[in-house]
Amino acid sequence: MSAKVVVVGSLNMDLVTRASRLPRGGETLIGQSFATVCGGKGANQAVAAARLGAQVSMVGCVGTDAYGQVLRQALLDEGIDCRAVSAVEGTSGVALIVVDDNSQNAIVIVAGANGALTPAVLGCFDAALQEADVIICQLEIPDATVGHALKRGRELGKTVILNPAPASRPLPQEWYASIDYLIPNESEAAALSGLPVDSLQTAQIAATRLIDMGAGKVIITLGAQGSLFADGKGFEHFPAPSVKALDTTAAGDTFVGGFAAALVAGMSEAQAIRFGQVAAALSVTRAGAQPSIPTLADVQAFKTP
Ligand code: RIB
């Protein structure tokens, strides 16, 4: 059997509006467009890993509403194993997203069915974790479930990736010992480390703190500045390919899924980071979450403009 990426995480229907700028508190803006787009950090990472060449299984929950069927079918259409995607009574997760003319976004998520992915439900799908080579988690499902998945991944000897998104506070200390690759963005690295992260130098200091807390290796994604890799022995900065951004939604997810797909394909860490960065760069040139994620052929054909 070929190497496998298992994603334990969220599926959301993204309700996306475009407006010239993000609204201020109490303000009503006239938007330019509206679309419903399949998203959710977990599902996006699963789609990225699948489009970029990996065999993928998803563990998650959708609602019994119409969105739930669409979200599940979208993953099936990518060839993702959805035997561990449960339909639970109620509404699916949703994300309200505004994207402005500078390609920046603001997102509010409502967990819905994602909140039903409890440790007990995950326990029913332990076979999926056992079959994994790489397990990826994010933070749009209950913390207790993330903790369980990380711990179980470590017990089973799998490569464990945590993308701590969204994060606004430190992680439970006991999680760190189970994490092989911690992949936060700048604001998440700041929230986790308690240190400001606004430059390469401050990212190095925060990454060192996160490794001291117990993470195996840390990759801080820095948007247009690329990413910083730290393994406790040193640092490496990977500049980002330069592209014209249209919509940054799911860029981080594309990086994480692409990095995992590259690792299971046998690439080195440095190659996997560069591969993930090209995939993420391509994703920001397109609108939406899952529709923006490139294929392996897209990444292989990419040439720096
Ligand atoms: O990372 C992008 C994702 O964040 C969106 O697809 C949205 O669903 C939110 O979860």
XYZ file of C-alpha atoms in Angstrom, residues 2-299:
298
model
C 1.310 3.488 -0.818
C 2.095 6.026 1.895
C -0.867 7.688 3.441
C -1.777 11.063 4.902
C -4.603 11.072 7.459
C -6.201 14.406 8.323
C -8.144 14.719 11.575
C -10.036 17.982 11.342
C -12.780 20.287 10.188
C -15.000 20.589 7.142
C -16.720 23.950 6.625
C -18.920 25.490 3.993
C -17.330 28.870 3.276
C -19.777 31.729 2.635
C -17.495 34.113 0.808
C -18.097 37.760 -0.039
C -15.684 40.047 -1.833
C -15.665 43.727 -0.887
C -13.290 46.578 -1.597
C -12.184 46.498 2.039
C -13.023 44.701 5.265
C -15.940 46.290 7.187
C -15.361 48.144 10.459
C -17.455 47.357 13.554
C -21.066 48.454 13.064
C -20.524 49.220 9.371
C -22.497 47.873 6.395
C -20.575 47.615 3.136
C -21.856 46.894 -0.362
C -20.035 43.753 -1.516
C -19.029 42.761 -5.062
C -19.769 39.036 -5.089
C -20.902 36.042 -3.055
C -20.122 32.330 -3.349
C -20.467 29.160 -1.303
C -17.187 27.253 -1.472
C -16.060 24.024 0.199
C -13.497 24.723 2.904
C -12.491 24.043 6.490
C -8.851 23.815 7.432
C -8.911 20.033 7.786
C -10.722 19.389 4.513
C -8.551 21.921 2.675
C -5.398 20.189 3.892
C -6.809 16.812 2.849
C -7.630 18.145 -0.636
C -4.175 19.708 -0.932
C -2.415 16.479 0.019
C -4.604 14.486 -2.413
C -4.223 16.881 -5.368
C -0.502 16.983 -4.708
C -0.086 13.238 -4.983
C -0.787 11.560 -1.631
C -3.228 8.836 -0.712
C -5.477 10.566 1.857
C -8.083 9.680 4.483
C -10.214 12.256 6.292
C -11.537 11.902 9.828
C -14.237 14.477 10.570
C -17.917 15.267 11.009
C -20.457 16.999 8.793
C -24.068 17.876 9.548
C -27.180 16.199 8.189
C -27.922 19.418 6.246
C -27.378 19.938 2.516
C -23.918 21.426 3.148
C -22.832 18.191 4.783
C -23.509 16.160 1.647
C -21.711 18.680 -0.551
C -18.671 18.820 1.741
C -18.358 15.036 1.862
C -18.869 14.633 -1.892
C -16.182 17.234 -2.603
C -13.642 15.068 -0.782
C -14.858 11.875 -2.455
C -14.431 13.607 -5.823
C -10.742 14.071 -4.952
C -10.348 10.360 -4.262
C -10.157 10.928 -0.498
C -11.238 8.046 1.734
C -14.250 9.392 3.681
C -15.220 6.252 5.613
C -14.316 8.169 8.778
C -16.378 11.264 7.889
C -19.545 10.948 9.988
C -22.842 12.738 9.425
C -24.213 13.996 12.758
C -27.619 15.521 13.454
C -27.612 19.294 12.928
C -25.756 21.850 10.841
C -22.345 21.558 9.223
C -19.485 23.864 10.083
C -19.590 27.197 8.299
C -17.102 30.000 7.764
C -18.176 33.569 7.005
C -15.374 35.060 4.926
C -14.806 38.553 3.560
C -11.976 39.020 1.045
C -10.848 42.552 0.199
C -9.164 44.117 -2.835
C -5.749 43.576 -1.215
C -6.468 39.814 -1.113
C -6.646 39.883 2.690
C -9.468 38.085 4.448
C -11.392 38.119 7.712
C -13.050 34.860 8.818
C -15.596 33.896 11.474
C -16.186 30.164 11.866
C -19.076 28.390 13.557
C -18.062 24.839 14.465
C -21.414 23.096 13.935
C -20.797 19.398 13.325
C -17.029 19.820 13.747
C -17.752 20.103 17.465
C -19.106 16.539 17.423
C -15.716 15.056 16.544
C -15.051 13.952 20.113
C -12.224 11.667 21.292
C -14.831 8.879 21.474
C -15.763 9.364 17.804
C -12.097 9.466 16.829
C -11.605 6.271 18.833
C -14.097 4.540 16.514
C -11.761 5.324 13.615
C -8.501 4.275 15.226
C -7.884 1.981 12.236
C -7.506 5.089 10.075
C -4.770 6.386 12.368
C -3.097 2.981 12.358
C -2.934 3.043 8.543
C -1.381 6.524 8.441
C 2.184 7.454 7.689
C 1.556 11.117 8.464
C -1.231 12.469 10.708
C -2.239 16.136 10.390
C -4.365 18.067 12.897
C -5.525 21.685 13.191
C -7.615 23.481 15.836
C -11.148 23.703 14.398
C -12.283 20.585 16.280
C -12.464 20.083 20.074
C -9.096 20.438 21.844
C -9.594 17.093 23.582
C -9.794 15.387 20.174
C -6.673 17.117 18.907
C -4.841 16.035 22.058
C -6.047 12.456 21.582
C -4.995 12.372 17.907
C -1.533 13.760 18.649
C -0.949 11.327 21.509
C -2.243 8.357 19.547
C -0.108 9.350 16.557
C 2.967 9.397 18.773
C 2.058 6.005 20.364
C 1.687 4.494 16.881
C 5.031 5.928 15.761
C 3.515 8.095 13.010
C 4.842 11.419 11.776
C 2.613 13.966 13.518
C 1.980 17.461 12.131
C 0.046 20.123 14.030
C -1.049 23.248 12.197
C -2.196 25.257 15.254
C -4.834 27.243 13.396
C -6.702 29.184 14.496
C -4.755 29.870 17.710
C -5.055 32.776 20.080
C -3.588 31.180 23.192
C -0.844 28.753 24.250
C -1.323 25.027 23.518
C -1.631 22.468 26.324
C 1.968 21.760 27.340
C 1.517 17.978 27.155
C 0.786 18.159 23.399
C 4.283 19.260 22.452
C 5.999 15.924 23.072
C 3.783 14.323 20.394
C 4.436 16.896 17.652
C 7.056 16.185 14.991
C 6.303 19.299 12.916
C 4.558 22.335 14.379
C 3.489 24.650 11.520
C 2.074 27.990 12.765
C 1.839 31.289 10.901
C 3.268 34.449 12.449
C 0.298 35.306 14.665
C -0.120 31.699 15.772
C 3.588 31.437 16.600
C 3.216 34.607 18.684
C 0.138 33.273 20.497
C 1.818 29.947 21.252
C 5.188 31.308 22.319
C 4.008 34.489 24.033
C 6.610 36.387 21.988
C 6.145 38.952 19.220
C 6.712 37.577 15.707
C 7.088 40.272 13.070
C 10.439 39.564 11.419
C 12.767 36.710 10.566
C 14.768 37.398 13.698
C 11.757 37.365 16.035
C 10.480 34.236 14.253
C 13.779 32.525 15.100
C 13.387 33.458 18.772
C 9.777 32.202 18.855
C 10.692 28.971 17.031
C 13.442 28.336 19.588
C 10.928 28.838 22.393
C 8.492 26.369 20.755
C 11.241 23.761 20.409
C 12.228 24.342 24.055
C 8.563 23.675 24.907
C 8.916 20.248 23.272
C 7.992 20.514 19.569
C 10.251 18.380 17.385
C 10.679 20.831 14.494
C 8.977 24.119 13.762
C 8.085 25.742 10.442
C 6.740 29.280 10.823
C 4.967 30.414 7.668
C 5.570 34.098 6.996
C 3.263 34.855 4.064
C 5.101 36.674 1.283
C 8.328 36.374 3.324
C 8.322 32.591 2.923
C 8.935 30.353 5.908
C 11.402 29.680 8.669
C 12.476 26.134 9.531
C 13.959 25.359 12.939
C 15.053 22.003 14.315
C 16.847 22.947 17.519
C 20.239 22.784 15.783
C 19.788 25.738 13.456
C 17.480 27.685 11.184
C 16.829 27.877 7.478
C 14.860 30.604 5.747
C 12.944 29.630 2.609
C 11.945 32.713 0.562
C 8.473 32.482 -1.017
C 7.974 32.386 -4.782
C 6.761 35.783 -5.910
C 3.199 35.816 -7.305
C 0.346 38.292 -7.647
C -2.098 37.434 -4.846
C -5.842 37.403 -5.467
C -7.087 35.565 -2.357
C -4.930 34.156 0.447
C -7.704 31.884 1.833
C -6.343 28.336 2.338
C -2.744 29.269 1.455
C -1.573 27.931 4.807
C -3.679 24.798 4.346
C -2.184 24.237 0.908
C 1.317 24.563 2.366
C 0.576 22.035 5.122
C -1.084 19.513 2.785
C 1.645 19.953 0.200
C 4.403 19.573 2.781
C 2.828 16.326 4.039
C 2.321 14.966 0.512
C 5.944 15.718 -0.307
C 7.189 14.019 2.870
C 5.265 10.801 2.142
C 6.574 10.937 -1.443
C 10.067 10.702 0.044
C 11.271 14.287 -0.363
C 13.671 15.808 2.169
C 12.331 18.416 4.586
C 13.866 21.229 2.549
C 12.388 19.883 -0.690
C 9.009 19.410 1.004
C 9.011 23.009 2.280
C 9.855 24.369 -1.186
C 7.171 22.145 -2.734
C 4.576 23.331 -0.179
C 5.553 26.934 -0.815
C 5.078 26.639 -4.572
C 1.682 25.021 -4.008
C 0.672 27.778 -1.561
C 1.903 30.480 -3.941
C -0.240 29.046 -6.730
C -3.250 28.879 -4.400
C -3.155 32.604 -3.646
C -3.454 33.406 -7.367
C -6.915 31.790 -7.381
C -10.126 32.511 -5.474
C -11.679 30.387 -2.733
C -10.447 27.603 -0.481
C -10.587 24.161 -2.154
C -11.029 25.540 -5.710
C -7.728 27.413 -5.336
C -5.593 24.383 -4.461
C -3.271 23.353 -7.304
C -2.565 19.872 -8.643
C 0.777 18.097 -8.760
C 1.013 18.961 -12.474
C 0.439 22.661 -11.675
C 3.271 22.625 -9.142
